[in-house]
PDB file of C-alpha atoms in Angstrom:
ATOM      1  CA  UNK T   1     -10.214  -1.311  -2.541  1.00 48.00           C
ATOM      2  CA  UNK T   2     -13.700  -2.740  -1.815  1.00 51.00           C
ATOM      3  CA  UNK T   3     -16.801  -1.109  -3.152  1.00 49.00           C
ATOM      4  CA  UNK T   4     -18.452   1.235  -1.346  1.00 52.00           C
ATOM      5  CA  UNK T   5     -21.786  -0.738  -0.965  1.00 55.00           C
ATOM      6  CA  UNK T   6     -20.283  -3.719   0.029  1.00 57.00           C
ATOM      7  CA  UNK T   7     -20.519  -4.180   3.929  1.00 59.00           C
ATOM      8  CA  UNK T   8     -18.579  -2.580   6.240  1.00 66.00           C
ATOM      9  CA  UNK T   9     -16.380  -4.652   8.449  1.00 65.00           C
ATOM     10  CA  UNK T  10     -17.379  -3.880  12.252  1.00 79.00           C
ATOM     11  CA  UNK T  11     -13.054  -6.177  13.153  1.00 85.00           C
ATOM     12  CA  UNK T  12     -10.591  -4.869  11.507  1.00 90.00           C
ATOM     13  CA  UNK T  13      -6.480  -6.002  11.611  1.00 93.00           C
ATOM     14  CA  UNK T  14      -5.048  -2.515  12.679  1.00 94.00           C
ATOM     15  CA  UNK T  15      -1.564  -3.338  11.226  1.00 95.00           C
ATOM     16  CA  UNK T  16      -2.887  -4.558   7.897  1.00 95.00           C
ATOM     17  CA  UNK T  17      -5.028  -0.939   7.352  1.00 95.00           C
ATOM     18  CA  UNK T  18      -1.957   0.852   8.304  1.00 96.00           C
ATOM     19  CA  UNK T  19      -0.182  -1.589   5.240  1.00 95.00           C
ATOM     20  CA  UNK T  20      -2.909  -1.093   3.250  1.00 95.00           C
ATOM     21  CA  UNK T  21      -2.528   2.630   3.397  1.00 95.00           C
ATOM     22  CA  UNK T  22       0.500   2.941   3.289  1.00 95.00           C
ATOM     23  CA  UNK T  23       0.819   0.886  -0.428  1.00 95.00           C
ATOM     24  CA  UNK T  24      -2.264   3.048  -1.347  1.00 94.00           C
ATOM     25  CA  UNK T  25      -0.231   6.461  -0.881  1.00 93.00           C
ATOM     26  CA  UNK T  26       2.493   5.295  -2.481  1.00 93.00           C
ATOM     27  CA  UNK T  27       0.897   3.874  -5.195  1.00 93.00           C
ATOM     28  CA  UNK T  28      -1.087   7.332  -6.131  1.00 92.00           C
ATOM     29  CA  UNK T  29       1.716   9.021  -5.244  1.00 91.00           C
ATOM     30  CA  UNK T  30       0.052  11.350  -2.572  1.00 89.00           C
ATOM     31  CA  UNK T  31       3.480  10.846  -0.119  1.00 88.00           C
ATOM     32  CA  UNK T  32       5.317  13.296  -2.554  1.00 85.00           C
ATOM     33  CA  UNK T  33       8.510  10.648  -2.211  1.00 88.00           C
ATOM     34  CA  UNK T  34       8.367  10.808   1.363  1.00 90.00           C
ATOM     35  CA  UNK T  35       9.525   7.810   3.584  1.00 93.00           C
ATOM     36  CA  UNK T  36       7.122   6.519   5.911  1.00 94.00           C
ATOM     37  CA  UNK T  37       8.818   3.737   8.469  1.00 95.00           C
ATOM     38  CA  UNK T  38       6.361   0.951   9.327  1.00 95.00           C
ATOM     39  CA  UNK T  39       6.475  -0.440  12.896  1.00 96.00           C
ATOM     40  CA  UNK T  40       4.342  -3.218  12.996  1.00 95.00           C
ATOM     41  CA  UNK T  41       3.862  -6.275  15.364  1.00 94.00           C
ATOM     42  CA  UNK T  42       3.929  -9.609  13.811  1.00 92.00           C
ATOM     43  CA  UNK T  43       0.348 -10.410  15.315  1.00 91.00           C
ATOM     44  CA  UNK T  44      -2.628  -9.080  14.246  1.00 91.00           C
ATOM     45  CA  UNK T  45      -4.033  -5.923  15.852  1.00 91.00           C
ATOM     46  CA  UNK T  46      -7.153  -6.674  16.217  1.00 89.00           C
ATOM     47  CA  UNK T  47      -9.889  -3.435  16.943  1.00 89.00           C
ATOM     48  CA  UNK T  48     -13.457  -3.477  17.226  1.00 87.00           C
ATOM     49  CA  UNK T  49     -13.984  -0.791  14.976  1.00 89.00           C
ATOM     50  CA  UNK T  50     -15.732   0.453  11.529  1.00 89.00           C
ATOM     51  CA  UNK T  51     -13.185  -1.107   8.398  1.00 89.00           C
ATOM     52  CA  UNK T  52     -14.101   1.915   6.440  1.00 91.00           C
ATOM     53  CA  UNK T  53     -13.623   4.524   9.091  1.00 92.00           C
ATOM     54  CA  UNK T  54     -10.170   2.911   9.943  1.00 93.00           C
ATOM     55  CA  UNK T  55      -8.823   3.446   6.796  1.00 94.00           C
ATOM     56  CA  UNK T  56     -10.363   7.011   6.303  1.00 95.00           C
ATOM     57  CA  UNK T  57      -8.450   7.951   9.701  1.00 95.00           C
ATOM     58  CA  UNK T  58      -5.134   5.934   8.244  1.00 96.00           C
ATOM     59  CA  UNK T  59      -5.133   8.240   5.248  1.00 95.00           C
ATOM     60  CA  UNK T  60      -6.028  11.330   7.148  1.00 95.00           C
ATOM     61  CA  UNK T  61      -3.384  11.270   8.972  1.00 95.00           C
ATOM     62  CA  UNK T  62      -0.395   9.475   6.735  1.00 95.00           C
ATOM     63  CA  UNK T  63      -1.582  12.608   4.074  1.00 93.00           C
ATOM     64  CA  UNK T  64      -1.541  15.592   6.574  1.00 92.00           C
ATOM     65  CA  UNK T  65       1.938  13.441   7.881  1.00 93.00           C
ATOM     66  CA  UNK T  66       3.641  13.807   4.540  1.00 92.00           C
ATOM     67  CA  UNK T  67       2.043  17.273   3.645  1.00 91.00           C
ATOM     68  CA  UNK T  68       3.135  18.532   7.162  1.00 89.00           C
ATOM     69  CA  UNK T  69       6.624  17.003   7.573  1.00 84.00           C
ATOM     70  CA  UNK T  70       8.599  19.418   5.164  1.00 83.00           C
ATOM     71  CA  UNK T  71      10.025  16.299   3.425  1.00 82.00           C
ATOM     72  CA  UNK T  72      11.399  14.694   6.999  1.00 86.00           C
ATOM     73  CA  UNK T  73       9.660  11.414   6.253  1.00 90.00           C
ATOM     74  CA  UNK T  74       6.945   9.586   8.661  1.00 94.00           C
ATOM     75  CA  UNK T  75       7.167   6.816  11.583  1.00 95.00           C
ATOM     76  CA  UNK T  76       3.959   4.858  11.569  1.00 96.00           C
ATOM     77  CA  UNK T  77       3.644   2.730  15.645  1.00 96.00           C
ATOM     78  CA  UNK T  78       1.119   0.270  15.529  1.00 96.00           C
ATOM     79  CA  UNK T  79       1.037  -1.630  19.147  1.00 93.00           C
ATOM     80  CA  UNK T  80      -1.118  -4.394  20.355  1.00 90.00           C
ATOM     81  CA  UNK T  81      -4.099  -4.275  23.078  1.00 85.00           C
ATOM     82  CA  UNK T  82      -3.297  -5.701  26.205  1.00 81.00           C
ATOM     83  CA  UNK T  83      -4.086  -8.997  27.219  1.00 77.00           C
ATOM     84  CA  UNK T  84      -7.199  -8.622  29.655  1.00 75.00           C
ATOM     85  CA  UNK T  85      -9.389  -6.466  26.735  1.00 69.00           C
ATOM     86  CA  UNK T  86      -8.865  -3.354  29.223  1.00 75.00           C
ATOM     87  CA  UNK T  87      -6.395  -1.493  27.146  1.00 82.00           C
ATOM     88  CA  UNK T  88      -7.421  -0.908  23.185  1.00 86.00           C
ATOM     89  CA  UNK T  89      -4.867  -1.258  20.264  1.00 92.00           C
ATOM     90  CA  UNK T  90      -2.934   2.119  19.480  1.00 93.00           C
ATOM     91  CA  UNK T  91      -1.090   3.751  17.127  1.00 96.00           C
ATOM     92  CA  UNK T  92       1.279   6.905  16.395  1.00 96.00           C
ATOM     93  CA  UNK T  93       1.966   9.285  13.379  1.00 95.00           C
ATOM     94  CA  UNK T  94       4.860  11.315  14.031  1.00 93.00           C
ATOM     95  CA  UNK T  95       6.084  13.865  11.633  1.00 92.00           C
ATOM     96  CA  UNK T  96       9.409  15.392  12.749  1.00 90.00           C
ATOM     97  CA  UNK T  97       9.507  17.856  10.513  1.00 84.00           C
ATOM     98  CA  UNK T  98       6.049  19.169  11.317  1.00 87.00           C
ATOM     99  CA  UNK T  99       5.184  21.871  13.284  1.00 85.00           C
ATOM    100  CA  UNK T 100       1.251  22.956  14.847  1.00 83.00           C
ATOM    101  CA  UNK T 101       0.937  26.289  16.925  1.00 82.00           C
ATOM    102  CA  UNK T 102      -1.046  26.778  20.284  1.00 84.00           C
ATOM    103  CA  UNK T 103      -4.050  28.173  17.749  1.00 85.00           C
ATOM    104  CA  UNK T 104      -3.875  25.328  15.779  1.00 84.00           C
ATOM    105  CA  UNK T 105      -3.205  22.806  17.987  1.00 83.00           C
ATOM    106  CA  UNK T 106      -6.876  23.909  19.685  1.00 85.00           C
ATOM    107  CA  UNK T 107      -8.578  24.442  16.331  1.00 84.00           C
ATOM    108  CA  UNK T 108      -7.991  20.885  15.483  1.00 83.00           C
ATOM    109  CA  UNK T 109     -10.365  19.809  18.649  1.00 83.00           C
ATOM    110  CA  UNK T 110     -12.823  22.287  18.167  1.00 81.00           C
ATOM    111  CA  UNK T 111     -14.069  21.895  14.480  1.00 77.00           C
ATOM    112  CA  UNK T 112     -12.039  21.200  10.904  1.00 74.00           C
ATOM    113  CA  UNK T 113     -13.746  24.372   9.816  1.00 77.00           C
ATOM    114  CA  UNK T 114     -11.747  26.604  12.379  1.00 77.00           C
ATOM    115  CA  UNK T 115      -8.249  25.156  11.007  1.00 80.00           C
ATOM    116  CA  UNK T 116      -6.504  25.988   8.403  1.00 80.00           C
ATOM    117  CA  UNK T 117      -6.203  23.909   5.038  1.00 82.00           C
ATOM    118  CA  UNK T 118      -2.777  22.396   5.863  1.00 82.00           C
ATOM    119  CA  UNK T 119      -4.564  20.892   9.191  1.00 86.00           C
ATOM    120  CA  UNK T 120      -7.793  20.203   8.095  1.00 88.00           C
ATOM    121  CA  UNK T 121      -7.096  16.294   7.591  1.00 90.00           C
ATOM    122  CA  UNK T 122      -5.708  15.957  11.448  1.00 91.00           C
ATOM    123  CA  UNK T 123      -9.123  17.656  12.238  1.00 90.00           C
ATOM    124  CA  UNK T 124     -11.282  15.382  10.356  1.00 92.00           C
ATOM    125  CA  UNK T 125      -9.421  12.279  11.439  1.00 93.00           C
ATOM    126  CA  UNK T 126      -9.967  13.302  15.041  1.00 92.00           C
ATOM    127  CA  UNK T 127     -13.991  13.771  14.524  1.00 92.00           C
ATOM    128  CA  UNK T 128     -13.792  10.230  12.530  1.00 93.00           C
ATOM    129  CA  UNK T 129     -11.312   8.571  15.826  1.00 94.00           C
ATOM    130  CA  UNK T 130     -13.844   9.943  18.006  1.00 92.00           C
ATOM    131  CA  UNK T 131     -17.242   8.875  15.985  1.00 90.00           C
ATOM    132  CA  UNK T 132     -16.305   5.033  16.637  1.00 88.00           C
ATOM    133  CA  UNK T 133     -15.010   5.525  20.569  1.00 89.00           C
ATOM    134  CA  UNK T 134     -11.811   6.229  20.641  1.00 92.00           C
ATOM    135  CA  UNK T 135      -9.381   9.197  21.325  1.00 94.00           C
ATOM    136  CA  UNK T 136      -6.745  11.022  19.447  1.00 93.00           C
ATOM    137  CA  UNK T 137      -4.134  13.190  20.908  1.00 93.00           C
ATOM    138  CA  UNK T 138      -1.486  15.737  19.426  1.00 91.00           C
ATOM    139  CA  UNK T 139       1.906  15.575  21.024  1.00 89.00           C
ATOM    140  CA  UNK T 140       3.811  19.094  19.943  1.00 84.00           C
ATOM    141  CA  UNK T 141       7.917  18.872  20.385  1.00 74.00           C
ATOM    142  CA  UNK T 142      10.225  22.288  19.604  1.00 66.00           C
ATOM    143  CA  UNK T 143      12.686  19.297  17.855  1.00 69.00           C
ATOM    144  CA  UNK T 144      10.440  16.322  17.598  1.00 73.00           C
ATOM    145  CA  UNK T 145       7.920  17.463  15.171  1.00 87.00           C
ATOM    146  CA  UNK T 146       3.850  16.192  15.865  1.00 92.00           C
ATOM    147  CA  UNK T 147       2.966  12.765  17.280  1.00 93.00           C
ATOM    148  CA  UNK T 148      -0.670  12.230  16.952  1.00 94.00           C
ATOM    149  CA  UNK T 149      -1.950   8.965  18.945  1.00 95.00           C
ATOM    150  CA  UNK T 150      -4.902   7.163  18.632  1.00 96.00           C
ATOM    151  CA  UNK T 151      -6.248   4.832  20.871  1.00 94.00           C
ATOM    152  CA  UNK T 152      -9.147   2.975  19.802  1.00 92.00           C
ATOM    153  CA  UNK T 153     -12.042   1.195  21.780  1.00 86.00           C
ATOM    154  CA  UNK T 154     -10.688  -1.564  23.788  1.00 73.00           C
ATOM    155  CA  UNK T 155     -12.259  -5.074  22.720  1.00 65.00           C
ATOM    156  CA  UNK T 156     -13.466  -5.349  26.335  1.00 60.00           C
ATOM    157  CA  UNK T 157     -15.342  -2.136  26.352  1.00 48.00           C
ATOM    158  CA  UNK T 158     -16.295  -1.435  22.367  1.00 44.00           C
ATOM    159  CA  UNK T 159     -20.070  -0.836  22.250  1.00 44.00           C
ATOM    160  CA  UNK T 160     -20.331  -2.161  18.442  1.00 39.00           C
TER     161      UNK T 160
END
């Protein structure tokens, strides 16, 4: 944990936050004993992006993951940027067990305030994804649960 008036990072190692995070949960316990797979790429991930705002958005989402998931456990994609810098790094959350309705799934991109506590952290992660350039998207399945993707500024393109 660094201290919170050190400086912020503006290059961050994508696959390292989502480690990071993931050895933080566990570690306070907040994944209530669920599983979360880790599939990482042996390279670094490298993003253009706020250090502290990464991990904010890695918690976020690994919480509301577990919270959501009824127990189902979590799959946690982390893949590279392309080659050419058009094409930022990515990653995927999916909870099978989860489930958002049609209400919900629009609350969550209109303001945290509309949804309810359960979704509140996918709302706040999505204002935090989009406060540094990038997107996130929630992927509803009848069987497959949520996926939520980010995609985050592409090194080619990232204003900061």
């Amino acid at each position: 944990m660094e201290l919170v008036d050190a400086p912020d990072h503006l290059r961050v190692d994508v696959a390292e936050v989502a480690r990071a995070a993931v050895e933080l949960l566990r570690a306070t316990r907040r994944l209530h004993g669920v599983e979360v797979a880790l599939e990482l790429p042996e390279d670094a991930v490298p993003a253009r992006v706020s250090s502290r705002r990464m991990q904010q958005v890695m918690l976020l989402l690994l919480a509301h993951a577990a919270d959501a998931g009824n127990g189902q456990g979590v799959r946690l994609t982390v893949d590279e940027p392309d080659d050419f810098g058009d094409v930022g790094p990515r990653f995927q959350v999916v909870a099978p067990g989860a489930s958002l309705s049609e209400r919900e799934a629009q609350a969550v991109f209109l303001s945290p305030m509309l949804v309810g506590p359960l979704h509140r952290r996918l709302a706040r992660a999505r204002e935090l994804v989009e406060s540094v350039g990038g997107t996130l998207d929630v992927a509803r399945g009848s069987g497959s649960g949520i996926t939520v993707t980010v995609e985050l500024p592409a090194p080619g393109l990232a204003s900061w």
